Short mmCIF file of C-alpha atoms and ligand atoms in Angstrom, two decimals:
data_model
loop_
_atom_site.label_atom_id
_atom_site.label_comp_id
_atom_site.label_asym_id
_atom_site.label_seq_id
_atom_site.Cartn_x
_atom_site.Cartn_y
_atom_site.Cartn_z
CA UNK X 1 23.93 18.49 -7.92
CA UNK X 2 21.51 16.84 -5.58
CA UNK X 3 21.21 16.48 -1.84
CA UNK X 4 21.36 12.68 -2.09
CA UNK X 5 24.98 12.99 -3.28
CA UNK X 6 26.28 15.24 -0.49
CA UNK X 7 28.26 12.42 1.12
CA UNK X 8 30.44 12.31 -2.00
CA UNK X 9 30.92 16.08 -2.07
CA UNK X 10 32.40 16.73 1.36
CA UNK X 11 34.62 19.79 1.43
CA UNK X 12 33.49 20.99 -1.99
CA UNK X 13 31.69 24.14 -3.02
CA UNK X 14 28.34 23.12 -4.51
CA UNK X 15 25.04 24.59 -5.71
CA UNK X 16 21.63 23.20 -4.77
CA UNK X 17 18.18 24.14 -6.01
CA UNK X 18 15.15 23.41 -3.91
CA UNK X 19 12.50 24.49 -1.43
CA UNK X 20 12.54 25.49 2.21
CA UNK X 21 11.07 22.71 4.33
CA UNK X 22 11.69 24.55 7.55
CA UNK X 23 13.73 27.46 8.88
CA UNK X 24 14.73 29.06 12.15
CA UNK X 25 16.95 31.92 13.17
CA UNK X 26 19.37 32.31 16.02
CA UNK X 27 22.07 34.92 16.74
CA UNK X 28 23.12 35.96 13.26
CA UNK X 29 22.47 32.55 11.73
CA UNK X 30 19.57 31.27 9.66
CA UNK X 31 19.16 27.50 9.63
CA UNK X 32 17.31 26.36 6.55
CA UNK X 33 16.18 22.80 5.98
CA UNK X 34 16.34 22.53 2.23
CA UNK X 35 14.62 19.80 0.21
CA UNK X 36 15.28 19.18 -3.45
CA UNK X 37 13.23 16.07 -4.22
CA UNK X 38 16.15 13.72 -3.55
CA UNK X 39 16.52 14.43 0.16
CA UNK X 40 16.83 17.08 2.84
CA UNK X 41 19.76 18.85 4.42
CA UNK X 42 20.47 21.71 6.75
CA UNK X 43 21.95 24.84 5.18
CA UNK X 44 23.44 27.50 7.46
CA UNK X 45 23.37 31.13 6.40
CA UNK X 46 25.83 33.19 8.49
CA UNK X 47 25.40 36.99 8.59
CA UNK X 48 29.17 37.45 8.86
CA UNK X 49 29.74 35.40 5.74
CA UNK X 50 27.00 36.50 3.35
CA UNK X 51 26.51 40.13 4.37
CA UNK X 52 23.39 42.09 5.35
CA UNK X 53 21.40 41.90 2.14
CA UNK X 54 21.62 38.18 1.56
CA UNK X 55 21.07 37.50 5.23
CA UNK X 56 17.88 39.58 5.16
CA UNK X 57 16.73 37.60 2.14
CA UNK X 58 17.36 34.33 3.98
CA UNK X 59 15.39 35.58 6.99
CA UNK X 60 12.38 36.25 4.80
CA UNK X 61 12.19 32.69 3.48
CA UNK X 62 8.94 31.10 4.63
CA UNK X 63 8.13 27.43 4.26
CA UNK X 64 8.16 26.25 0.64
CA UNK X 65 9.96 29.30 -0.69
CA UNK X 66 12.07 28.26 -3.66
CA UNK X 67 15.72 29.11 -4.10
CA UNK X 68 19.16 28.16 -5.27
CA UNK X 69 22.13 28.33 -2.92
CA UNK X 70 25.84 27.71 -3.03
CA UNK X 71 28.10 26.69 -0.21
CA UNK X 72 30.56 24.28 1.25
CA UNK X 73 29.63 20.70 2.23
CA UNK X 74 30.52 19.89 5.82
CA UNK X 75 30.13 16.58 7.58
CA UNK X 76 27.96 16.68 10.70
CA UNK X 77 26.53 13.40 11.84
CA UNK X 78 23.92 15.05 14.05
CA UNK X 79 22.22 16.64 11.03
CA UNK X 80 19.59 15.11 8.81
CA UNK X 81 21.45 13.16 6.11
CA UNK X 82 24.76 13.53 7.99
CA UNK X 83 25.97 16.57 5.99
CA UNK X 84 25.20 20.27 6.01
CA UNK X 85 25.94 23.18 3.72
CA UNK X 86 27.64 26.38 4.92
CA UNK X 87 26.09 28.88 2.56
CA UNK X 88 28.20 31.43 0.68
CA UNK X 89 25.43 32.84 -1.51
CA UNK X 90 21.78 32.36 -2.30
CA UNK X 91 19.31 33.40 -4.96
CA UNK X 92 15.61 33.36 -4.15
CA UNK X 93 13.15 32.27 -6.88
CA UNK X 94 10.01 32.93 -4.89
CA UNK X 95 9.25 34.01 -1.34
CA UNK X 96 6.34 31.96 -0.04
CA UNK X 97 4.09 33.06 2.78
CA UNK X 98 1.28 31.27 4.55
CA UNK X 99 1.94 27.83 3.11
CA UNK X 100 -1.33 26.00 3.92
CA UNK X 101 0.25 22.91 5.45
CA UNK X 102 1.73 24.02 8.73
CA UNK X 103 3.62 21.95 11.22
CA UNK X 104 0.63 21.54 13.47
CA UNK X 105 -1.51 18.48 12.91
CA UNK X 106 -4.09 18.63 10.16
CA UNK X 107 -7.12 16.42 9.71
CA UNK X 108 -7.01 13.89 6.93
CA UNK X 109 -9.74 15.63 4.87
CA UNK X 110 -7.73 18.83 4.89
CA UNK X 111 -4.63 16.95 3.81
CA UNK X 112 -6.51 15.09 1.08
CA UNK X 113 -7.92 18.40 -0.23
CA UNK X 114 -4.33 19.62 -0.37
CA UNK X 115 -2.89 16.41 -1.75
CA UNK X 116 -1.02 18.40 -4.45
CA UNK X 117 0.94 20.06 -1.64
CA UNK X 118 0.84 17.25 0.93
CA UNK X 119 3.00 15.20 -1.45
CA UNK X 120 5.90 17.49 -0.50
CA UNK X 121 5.96 16.35 3.11
CA UNK X 122 8.69 13.98 4.11
CA UNK X 123 6.43 11.04 4.91
CA UNK X 124 4.59 11.24 1.59
CA UNK X 125 7.92 11.67 -0.18
CA UNK X 126 9.13 8.41 1.39
CA UNK X 127 5.96 6.50 0.46
CA UNK X 128 6.13 7.68 -3.15
CA UNK X 129 9.75 6.59 -3.41
CA UNK X 130 8.87 3.16 -2.01
CA UNK X 131 6.00 2.87 -4.51
CA UNK X 132 8.47 3.67 -7.27
CA UNK X 133 10.91 1.02 -6.03
CA UNK X 134 8.12 -1.56 -5.82
CA UNK X 135 7.11 -0.85 -9.43
CA UNK X 136 10.70 -1.11 -10.56
CA UNK X 137 11.22 -4.37 -8.63
CA UNK X 138 8.08 -5.83 -10.24
CA UNK X 139 9.37 -5.08 -13.72
CA UNK X 140 12.80 -6.45 -12.80
CA UNK X 141 11.31 -9.66 -11.47
CA UNK X 142 9.37 -10.41 -14.63
CA UNK X 143 11.89 -9.08 -17.10
CA UNK X 144 14.69 -11.14 -15.55
CA UNK X 145 12.49 -14.20 -16.06
CA UNK X 146 11.74 -13.18 -19.66
CA UNK X 147 8.05 -12.48 -19.25
CA UNK X 148 6.78 -10.05 -21.90
CA UNK X 149 5.11 -6.92 -20.62
CA UNK X 150 1.84 -6.16 -22.40
CA UNK X 151 -0.64 -3.31 -22.27
CA UNK X 152 -4.27 -4.38 -22.04
CA UNK X 153 -7.04 -2.07 -23.30
CA UNK X 154 -8.81 0.18 -20.79
CA UNK X 155 -12.02 0.53 -22.78
CA UNK X 156 -13.66 -2.88 -22.74
CA UNK X 157 -16.86 -4.38 -24.04
CA UNK X 158 -17.13 -7.17 -21.48
CA UNK X 159 -16.88 -7.54 -17.72
CA UNK X 160 -14.13 -9.64 -16.15
CA UNK X 161 -14.70 -9.48 -12.40
CA UNK X 162 -18.48 -9.48 -12.08
CA UNK X 163 -20.91 -6.79 -13.13
CA UNK X 164 -21.62 -5.09 -9.81
CA UNK X 165 -18.73 -2.63 -9.79
CA UNK X 166 -18.38 -1.71 -13.46
CA UNK X 167 -17.79 1.89 -14.47
CA UNK X 168 -19.91 2.39 -17.53
CA UNK X 169 -18.91 4.69 -20.30
CA UNK X 170 -19.70 5.22 -23.93
CA UNK X 171 -17.56 4.32 -26.88
CA UNK X 172 -18.74 6.04 -30.08
CA UNK X 173 -22.34 5.39 -29.20
CA UNK X 174 -21.75 1.85 -27.96
CA UNK X 175 -21.94 0.83 -24.34
CA UNK X 176 -18.47 0.24 -22.90
CA UNK X 177 -16.82 -0.19 -19.53
CA UNK X 178 -13.57 0.90 -17.93
CA UNK X 179 -11.46 -2.21 -17.45
CA UNK X 180 -11.68 -4.02 -14.12
CA UNK X 181 -8.77 -6.28 -15.03
CA UNK X 182 -6.53 -6.97 -17.99
CA UNK X 183 -6.67 -10.71 -17.39
CA UNK X 184 -8.81 -11.88 -20.30
CA UNK X 185 -6.57 -10.04 -22.75
CA UNK X 186 -3.57 -11.37 -20.84
CA UNK X 187 -4.81 -14.91 -21.46
CA UNK X 188 -4.94 -14.21 -25.20
CA UNK X 189 -1.40 -12.82 -25.13
CA UNK X 190 -0.12 -15.79 -23.07
CA UNK X 191 -1.34 -18.09 -25.85
CA UNK X 192 0.70 -15.97 -28.27
CA UNK X 193 3.82 -15.22 -26.18
CA UNK X 194 3.88 -17.86 -23.43
CA UNK X 195 4.43 -15.78 -20.33
CA UNK X 196 3.29 -12.18 -20.10
CA UNK X 197 2.38 -9.56 -17.52
CA UNK X 198 0.28 -6.43 -17.53
CA UNK X 199 0.99 -3.38 -15.42
CA UNK X 200 -1.79 -0.89 -15.73
CA UNK X 201 -4.70 1.00 -14.24
CA UNK X 202 -7.96 -0.78 -13.47
CA UNK X 203 -11.31 0.63 -12.41
CA UNK X 204 -13.95 -0.53 -10.00
CA UNK X 205 -16.92 1.38 -8.71
CA UNK X 206 -16.74 0.60 -5.01
CA UNK X 207 -19.56 2.63 -3.52
CA UNK X 208 -18.34 2.56 0.03
CA UNK X 209 -15.47 4.02 1.97
CA UNK X 210 -13.02 1.40 3.14
CA UNK X 211 -9.34 1.51 3.87
CA UNK X 212 -8.59 -1.02 1.12
CA UNK X 213 -10.63 0.09 -1.87
CA UNK X 214 -9.83 2.57 -4.56
CA UNK X 215 -11.95 3.24 -7.66
CA UNK X 216 -8.82 3.48 -9.80
CA UNK X 217 -5.93 1.24 -8.86
CA UNK X 218 -2.93 -0.29 -10.56
CA UNK X 219 -2.77 -3.98 -11.08
CA UNK X 220 0.02 -6.30 -12.16
CA UNK X 221 -1.33 -9.40 -13.86
CA UNK X 222 1.02 -12.12 -15.07
CA UNK X 223 -0.45 -14.95 -17.12
CA UNK X 224 1.49 -18.12 -17.91
CA UNK X 225 0.79 -20.87 -20.42
CA UNK X 226 1.39 -24.39 -19.08
CA UNK X 227 1.28 -23.36 -15.39
CA UNK X 228 -1.18 -25.11 -13.12
CA UNK X 229 -2.43 -23.77 -9.78
CA UNK X 230 0.59 -25.07 -7.90
CA UNK X 231 3.14 -23.63 -10.36
CA UNK X 232 1.18 -20.39 -10.00
CA UNK X 233 1.47 -20.43 -6.21
CA UNK X 234 5.22 -21.09 -6.45
CA UNK X 235 5.58 -18.06 -8.70
CA UNK X 236 3.44 -15.82 -6.46
CA UNK X 237 5.55 -16.75 -3.46
CA UNK X 238 8.84 -16.12 -5.23
CA UNK X 239 7.47 -12.84 -6.58
CA UNK X 240 6.22 -11.42 -3.27
CA UNK X 241 9.41 -12.48 -1.52
CA UNK X 242 11.54 -10.84 -4.21
CA UNK X 243 9.69 -7.52 -3.92
CA UNK X 244 9.73 -7.34 -0.13
CA UNK X 245 13.41 -8.26 0.10
CA UNK X 246 14.30 -5.72 -2.60
CA UNK X 247 12.46 -3.00 -0.69
CA UNK X 248 14.10 -3.94 2.60
CA UNK X 249 17.52 -3.63 1.01
CA UNK X 250 16.93 -0.63 -1.27
CA UNK X 251 14.63 1.57 0.82
CA UNK X 252 16.23 1.50 4.25
CA UNK X 253 16.13 5.29 4.57
CA UNK X 254 12.52 5.65 3.41
CA UNK X 255 11.29 2.82 5.64
CA UNK X 256 13.00 4.48 8.61
CA UNK X 257 11.32 7.82 7.83
CA UNK X 258 7.87 6.25 7.95
CA UNK X 259 8.79 4.19 11.02
CA UNK X 260 8.23 0.79 9.41
CA UNK X 261 9.47 -2.18 11.44
CA UNK X 262 11.58 -4.02 8.85
CA UNK X 263 11.89 -7.15 10.99
CA UNK X 264 8.31 -8.00 9.98
CA UNK X 265 9.23 -7.61 6.31
CA UNK X 266 12.34 -9.73 6.67
CA UNK X 267 10.15 -12.59 7.90
CA UNK X 268 8.68 -12.81 4.42
CA UNK X 269 11.74 -14.91 3.52
CA UNK X 270 10.06 -17.88 5.30
CA UNK X 271 7.75 -20.18 3.28
CA UNK X 272 4.14 -19.03 2.93
CA UNK X 273 1.63 -21.44 4.46
CA UNK X 274 -0.79 -22.85 1.89
CA UNK X 275 -4.27 -23.61 3.19
CA UNK X 276 -7.29 -24.92 1.41
CA UNK X 277 -10.47 -22.91 1.84
CA UNK X 278 -11.76 -25.70 4.11
CA UNK X 279 -8.75 -25.47 6.42
CA UNK X 280 -8.93 -21.68 6.48
CA UNK X 281 -12.61 -21.79 7.48
CA UNK X 282 -11.87 -24.23 10.31
CA UNK X 283 -9.14 -21.90 11.60
CA UNK X 284 -11.45 -18.87 11.45
CA UNK X 285 -14.16 -20.71 13.34
CA UNK X 286 -11.70 -21.94 15.97
CA UNK X 287 -12.13 -25.59 14.95
CA UNK X 288 -8.49 -26.00 13.96
CA UNK X 289 -5.42 -24.57 15.72
CA UNK X 290 -2.33 -23.04 14.18
CA UNK X 291 0.85 -24.07 16.01
CA UNK X 292 -1.19 -24.71 19.14
CA UNK X 293 -2.94 -21.33 18.90
CA UNK X 294 -6.69 -21.02 18.52
CA UNK X 295 -8.04 -18.03 16.58
CA UNK X 296 -11.11 -17.47 18.75
CA UNK X 297 -9.25 -17.90 22.02
CA UNK X 298 -6.47 -15.61 20.83
CA UNK X 299 -9.01 -12.90 20.03
CA UNK X 300 -10.75 -13.31 23.38
CA UNK X 301 -7.39 -13.05 25.14
CA UNK X 302 -6.49 -9.96 23.11
CA UNK X 303 -9.80 -8.34 23.99
CA UNK X 304 -9.31 -8.96 27.71
CA UNK X 305 -5.82 -7.45 27.50
CA UNK X 306 -7.13 -4.43 25.60
CA UNK X 307 -9.77 -3.77 28.27
CA UNK X 308 -7.23 -4.08 31.09
CA UNK X 309 -4.80 -1.76 29.35
CA UNK X 310 -7.54 0.82 28.68
CA UNK X 311 -8.15 1.05 32.44
CA UNK X 312 -4.42 1.43 33.13
CA UNK X 313 -3.97 4.12 30.50
CA UNK X 314 -7.03 6.08 31.66
CA UNK X 315 -5.74 6.03 35.20
CA UNK X 316 -2.28 7.20 34.20
CA UNK X 317 -3.72 10.05 32.11
CA UNK X 318 -5.86 11.17 35.07
CA UNK X 319 -2.85 11.00 37.42
CA UNK X 320 -0.63 13.05 35.16
CA UNK X 321 -3.37 15.60 34.46
CA UNK X 322 -3.77 15.98 38.19
CA UNK X 323 -0.01 16.36 38.65
CA UNK X 324 0.47 19.20 36.14
CA UNK X 325 -2.06 21.34 37.98
CA UNK X 326 0.04 21.16 41.16
CA UNK X 327 1.11 24.71 42.05
CA UNK X 328 4.80 25.48 41.61
CA UNK X 329 5.48 22.72 39.13
CA UNK X 330 8.43 23.48 36.86
CA UNK X 331 7.82 24.32 33.19
CA UNK X 332 10.00 21.44 32.01
CA UNK X 333 8.14 18.97 34.18
CA UNK X 334 4.77 20.18 32.91
CA UNK X 335 5.98 19.83 29.32
CA UNK X 336 7.29 16.35 30.05
CA UNK X 337 3.98 15.26 31.56
CA UNK X 338 1.99 16.87 28.78
CA UNK X 339 4.01 14.95 26.22
CA UNK X 340 3.33 11.72 28.10
CA UNK X 341 -0.38 12.55 28.27
CA UNK X 342 -0.49 13.11 24.52
CA UNK X 343 1.24 9.79 23.90
CA UNK X 344 -1.13 7.99 26.23
CA UNK X 345 -4.13 9.56 24.54
CA UNK X 346 -2.84 8.27 21.21
CA UNK X 347 -2.47 4.80 22.67
CA UNK X 348 -5.97 5.05 24.15
CA UNK X 349 -7.43 5.90 20.75
CA UNK X 350 -5.83 2.78 19.24
CA UNK X 351 -6.95 0.62 22.16
CA UNK X 352 -10.49 1.88 21.92
CA UNK X 353 -10.50 1.11 18.23
CA UNK X 354 -9.34 -2.44 19.04
CA UNK X 355 -12.02 -2.75 21.69
CA UNK X 356 -14.62 -1.90 19.06
CA UNK X 357 -13.09 -4.09 16.33
CA UNK X 358 -12.26 -7.30 18.17
CA UNK X 359 -15.85 -8.08 19.21
CA UNK X 360 -16.90 -7.57 15.57
CA UNK X 361 -14.19 -9.95 14.38
CA UNK X 362 -15.22 -12.48 16.98
CA UNK X 363 -18.84 -12.19 15.97
CA UNK X 364 -18.06 -12.56 12.28
CA UNK X 365 -15.71 -15.51 12.92
CA UNK X 366 -18.25 -17.34 15.07
CA UNK X 367 -21.08 -16.80 12.61
CA UNK X 368 -19.05 -17.46 9.44
CA UNK X 369 -21.06 -19.61 7.07
CA UNK X 370 -19.22 -22.28 5.17
CA UNK X 371 -19.34 -21.56 1.46
CA UNK X 372 -19.13 -17.77 1.69
CA UNK X 373 -16.31 -15.62 0.43
CA UNK X 374 -14.15 -14.04 3.12
CA UNK X 375 -14.94 -10.54 4.28
CA UNK X 376 -12.38 -8.14 5.71
CA UNK X 377 -13.01 -9.36 9.27
CA UNK X 378 -12.55 -13.01 8.32
CA UNK X 379 -9.27 -12.19 6.64
CA UNK X 380 -8.13 -10.32 9.73
CA UNK X 381 -9.00 -13.18 12.07
CA UNK X 382 -7.15 -15.64 9.86
CA UNK X 383 -4.05 -13.58 9.09
CA UNK X 384 -3.54 -12.58 12.72
CA UNK X 385 -2.47 -16.19 13.24
CA UNK X 386 0.49 -15.88 10.85
CA UNK X 387 3.52 -13.63 10.44
CA UNK X 388 3.96 -14.18 6.70
CA UNK X 389 1.50 -13.97 3.81
CA UNK X 390 -0.71 -17.03 3.46
CA UNK X 391 -2.22 -18.57 0.36
CA UNK X 392 -5.79 -19.82 0.49
CA UNK X 393 -6.73 -22.01 -2.47
CA UNK X 394 -9.56 -24.25 -3.70
CA UNK X 395 -12.51 -21.94 -3.19
CA UNK X 396 -16.19 -22.83 -3.52
CA UNK X 397 -16.71 -22.15 -7.23
CA UNK X 398 -19.94 -20.25 -6.61
CA UNK X 399 -18.16 -17.30 -4.94
CA UNK X 400 -15.38 -16.93 -7.48
CA UNK X 401 -15.03 -15.57 -11.01
CA UNK X 402 -16.42 -17.41 -14.05
CA UNK X 403 -13.05 -18.13 -15.62
CA UNK X 404 -11.59 -20.32 -12.84
CA UNK X 405 -11.01 -24.01 -13.43
CA UNK X 406 -13.08 -26.50 -11.46
CA UNK X 407 -11.01 -28.68 -9.18
CA UNK X 408 -10.84 -32.01 -11.03
CA UNK X 409 -11.01 -33.85 -7.70
CA UNK X 410 -14.07 -32.02 -6.45
CA UNK X 411 -16.29 -30.05 -8.79
CA UNK X 412 -17.67 -27.94 -5.95
CA UNK X 413 -14.36 -26.10 -5.81
CA UNK X 414 -12.56 -23.77 -8.17
CA UNK X 415 -8.79 -23.59 -8.44
CA UNK X 416 -8.50 -20.01 -7.29
CA UNK X 417 -5.95 -18.67 -4.85
CA UNK X 418 -5.99 -15.54 -2.69
CA UNK X 419 -2.90 -14.30 -0.94
CA UNK X 420 -3.60 -12.63 2.39
CA UNK X 421 -0.96 -10.36 3.88
CA UNK X 422 -0.22 -10.35 7.62
CA UNK X 423 -0.57 -7.44 10.07
CA UNK X 424 -4.24 -7.03 9.22
CA UNK X 425 -3.79 -6.25 5.51
CA UNK X 426 -5.70 -9.15 4.03
CA UNK X 427 -6.03 -9.86 0.31
CA UNK X 428 -3.24 -8.47 -1.82
CA UNK X 429 -3.29 -11.03 -4.63
CA UNK X 430 -6.13 -12.90 -6.33
CA UNK X 431 -5.50 -15.49 -9.01
CA UNK X 432 -5.85 -19.05 -10.13
CA UNK X 433 -5.81 -21.67 -12.81
CA UNK X 434 -8.14 -20.98 -15.74
CA UNK X 435 -10.88 -23.21 -17.08
CA UNK X 436 -9.70 -24.71 -20.36
CA UNK X 437 -12.82 -26.61 -21.35
CA UNK X 438 -15.02 -24.74 -23.82
CA UNK X 439 -18.33 -26.15 -22.53
CA UNK X 440 -17.47 -25.48 -18.90
CA UNK X 441 -16.54 -21.86 -19.60
CA UNK X 442 -19.77 -21.40 -21.55
CA UNK X 443 -21.82 -22.82 -18.70
CA UNK X 444 -20.13 -20.46 -16.27
CA UNK X 445 -20.86 -17.48 -18.51
CA UNK X 446 -24.52 -18.50 -18.53
CA UNK X 447 -24.54 -19.07 -14.77
CA UNK X 448 -23.08 -15.59 -14.18
CA UNK X 449 -25.64 -14.12 -16.60
CA UNK X 450 -22.94 -12.60 -18.77
CA UNK X 451 -23.67 -11.83 -22.46
CA UNK X 452 -22.21 -14.77 -24.42
CA UNK X 453 -21.59 -12.87 -27.66
CA UNK X 454 -19.23 -10.47 -25.93
CA UNK X 455 -17.08 -13.40 -24.83
CA UNK X 456 -16.88 -15.17 -28.21
CA UNK X 457 -13.33 -13.94 -28.73
CA UNK X 458 -12.38 -15.28 -25.28
CA UNK X 459 -13.99 -18.63 -26.09
CA UNK X 460 -11.77 -18.88 -29.17
CA UNK X 461 -8.86 -19.35 -26.76
CA UNK X 462 -10.59 -22.61 -25.75
CA UNK X 463 -11.35 -23.57 -29.36
CA UNK X 464 -7.87 -23.28 -30.78
CA UNK X 465 -5.06 -24.95 -28.87
CA UNK X 466 -6.51 -24.72 -25.37
CA UNK X 467 -3.85 -25.45 -22.73
CA UNK X 468 -3.51 -25.38 -18.96
CA UNK X 469 -2.70 -21.84 -17.88
CA UNK X 470 -2.75 -19.68 -14.79
CA UNK X 471 -2.16 -16.18 -13.58
CA UNK X 472 -2.74 -13.74 -10.79
CA UNK X 473 -3.31 -10.07 -10.04
CA UNK X 474 -1.45 -8.00 -7.48
CA UNK X 475 -3.04 -4.74 -6.38
CA UNK X 476 -0.13 -2.30 -6.30
CA UNK X 477 -1.70 0.02 -3.74
CA UNK X 478 -2.48 -2.84 -1.35
CA UNK X 479 1.13 -3.96 -1.66
CA UNK X 480 2.42 -0.44 -0.95
CA UNK X 481 0.03 -0.13 2.02
CA UNK X 482 1.29 -3.35 3.54
CA UNK X 483 5.00 -2.76 2.87
CA UNK X 484 4.70 0.71 4.41
CA UNK X 485 2.18 -0.42 7.03
CA UNK X 486 -0.21 2.42 6.19
CA UNK X 487 -3.65 2.61 7.75
CA UNK X 488 -5.34 3.41 4.42
CA UNK X 489 -4.66 2.98 0.69
CA UNK X 490 -5.31 6.68 0.04
CA UNK X 491 -1.66 7.47 0.83
CA UNK X 492 -0.25 4.85 -1.54
CA UNK X 493 -0.97 6.65 -4.81
CA UNK X 494 -0.22 10.28 -5.71
CA UNK X 495 -3.81 11.26 -6.49
CA UNK X 496 -6.26 8.67 -5.16
CA UNK X 497 -9.59 8.16 -6.87
CA UNK X 498 -12.14 6.66 -4.55
CA UNK X 499 -15.75 7.04 -3.46
CA UNK X 500 -16.17 10.73 -2.65
CA UNK X 501 -12.77 11.81 -3.98
CA UNK X 502 -12.16 13.15 -7.50
CA UNK X 503 -10.11 16.26 -6.62
CA UNK X 504 -7.37 17.33 -6.70
O1 4AD G 1 -9.01 -10.48 -6.80
P1 4AD G 1 -9.17 -9.60 -8.00
O2 4AD G 1 -10.52 -9.06 -8.27
O3 4AD G 1 -8.63 -10.48 -9.22
C1 4AD G 1 -8.63 -10.10 -10.51
O4 4AD G 1 -8.93 -9.03 -10.94
C2 4AD G 1 -8.04 -11.16 -11.43
N1 4AD G 1 -8.46 -10.84 -12.80
C3 4AD G 1 -6.56 -11.21 -11.28
C4 4AD G 1 -5.93 -12.27 -12.13
O5 4AD G 1 -6.04 -13.43 -11.81
N2 4AD G 1 -5.27 -11.88 -13.21
O6 4AD G 1 -8.16 -8.39 -7.90
C5 4AD G 1 -6.78 -8.63 -7.79
C6 4AD G 1 -6.18 -7.73 -6.75
C7 4AD G 1 -6.74 -7.91 -5.35
O7 4AD G 1 -6.16 -8.99 -4.70
C8 4AD G 1 -6.38 -6.59 -4.71
O8 4AD G 1 -5.01 -6.58 -4.33
C9 4AD G 1 -6.54 -5.62 -5.86
O9 4AD G 1 -6.44 -6.36 -7.05
N3 4AD G 1 -7.82 -4.92 -5.80
C10 4AD G 1 -7.98 -3.66 -5.39
N4 4AD G 1 -7.10 -2.75 -4.90
C11 4AD G 1 -7.57 -1.53 -4.57
N5 4AD G 1 -8.86 -1.17 -4.69
C12 4AD G 1 -9.78 -2.04 -5.16
N6 4AD G 1 -11.05 -1.65 -5.30
C13 4AD G 1 -9.35 -3.35 -5.53
N7 4AD G 1 -9.97 -4.44 -6.02
C14 4AD G 1 -9.03 -5.37 -6.18
MG1 MG G 2 -10.08 -11.11 -5.18
#
């Protein structure tokens, strides 16, 4: 029996096994908030019902003590989950004292050091469930369309996404790398099975701390024979829409727990704008408007508003701080003001962050050099103009991977596509149409100074029955971060591996 099923067990005597998330005592009653992995509910232990000994045991239960209890399920809409349990008996497995994660706020380093315990908190619980639903939706999407799931190797002999962030390792005395992407193997499988997808871990040594980079992340890489860039973009759009709409409908409770505004996610049902790199650059530099809005002017307006609001908030904090020192002020009023002050200070922190960021975005937008890849700031400036993900395609070939097809209409461009998520998230998908011409791939391998002999097997795909094909890669953690609107990818995976973080 699980807490998630309580609504079907009203009036029945049931047994639950779980942990104490919280407890308090009042006049012969102990109120336990029990969690069992599926949900939380209040369980009431009444001295008059269970007797002295069991009541004493219940009183001793600190946070995260483990127990089993039996009782009657009673409907109470005011309680978490809408049902509570009136306990008739309980059996304690372990009394826990001094659980390290208390209710008071902890710094993020402390929480990351205690990730093995932090995962038990309600917010992390909700994120992990959403991650699970996203994974499941991804498999459903591809399986329903009869793509074949494949597992690409993790030890590889050749680089796929450039050589700067490879994790080197050794393979029986030979130099090897941890895979950055399963794509090249996916291409081989697509020539054998038509349409495939990988779903596996990938590794990139990103020697800097950012909110979007992990050293170990999970990537989903479909690869389709006979798809060109535009078929690929159609599939990406259908795919991202499917996942977001599935999460909106299946994770209502979890999204509410983390306070995610689902209206933003519902907007993903609208078509995704498709921009060429050239158009995207003009928008970033303020040379082209989007629905009458100019990116540079919008940022300048936002900055002015941020500065004005900072002054207002500072003044209100000072006023309220003054007020609570007034002699004779009632306790309740002080508490009310203190709460307001805390909220305002939180808002001030966010505003001050904006006031630091916006000038940087403006600077990077104004000085953007045509031909460069987009940095995080450029993506932010661009995506702030849209409410749905956008697809930027036809990139300067020099800034993209060796395997992308040259645009037949203009050889300066490669038929790559990046999908940039709104709300400041930026790139969540990278993909494109693959070069099919043997000589052109070879030239690219030389240009990128990659060792030709290690790619001979890959070149065979262009020697024997080469066909138009395309694919893309979705970073699972970036998707989870955006769907949940998290400030950092570290909370999207149970045990993140990133620069400076190998434990727990
Ligand atoms: O754009 P990327 O590098 O593309 C590829 O790897 C292609 N082989 C994919 C393909 O066409 N089959 O990476 C794809 C996605 C990015 O858009 C991003 O979502 C994610 O992988 N990603 C990372 N996520 C977390 N941490 C990192 N260090 C990431 N690097 C890429
Ligand atoms: Mg990319």
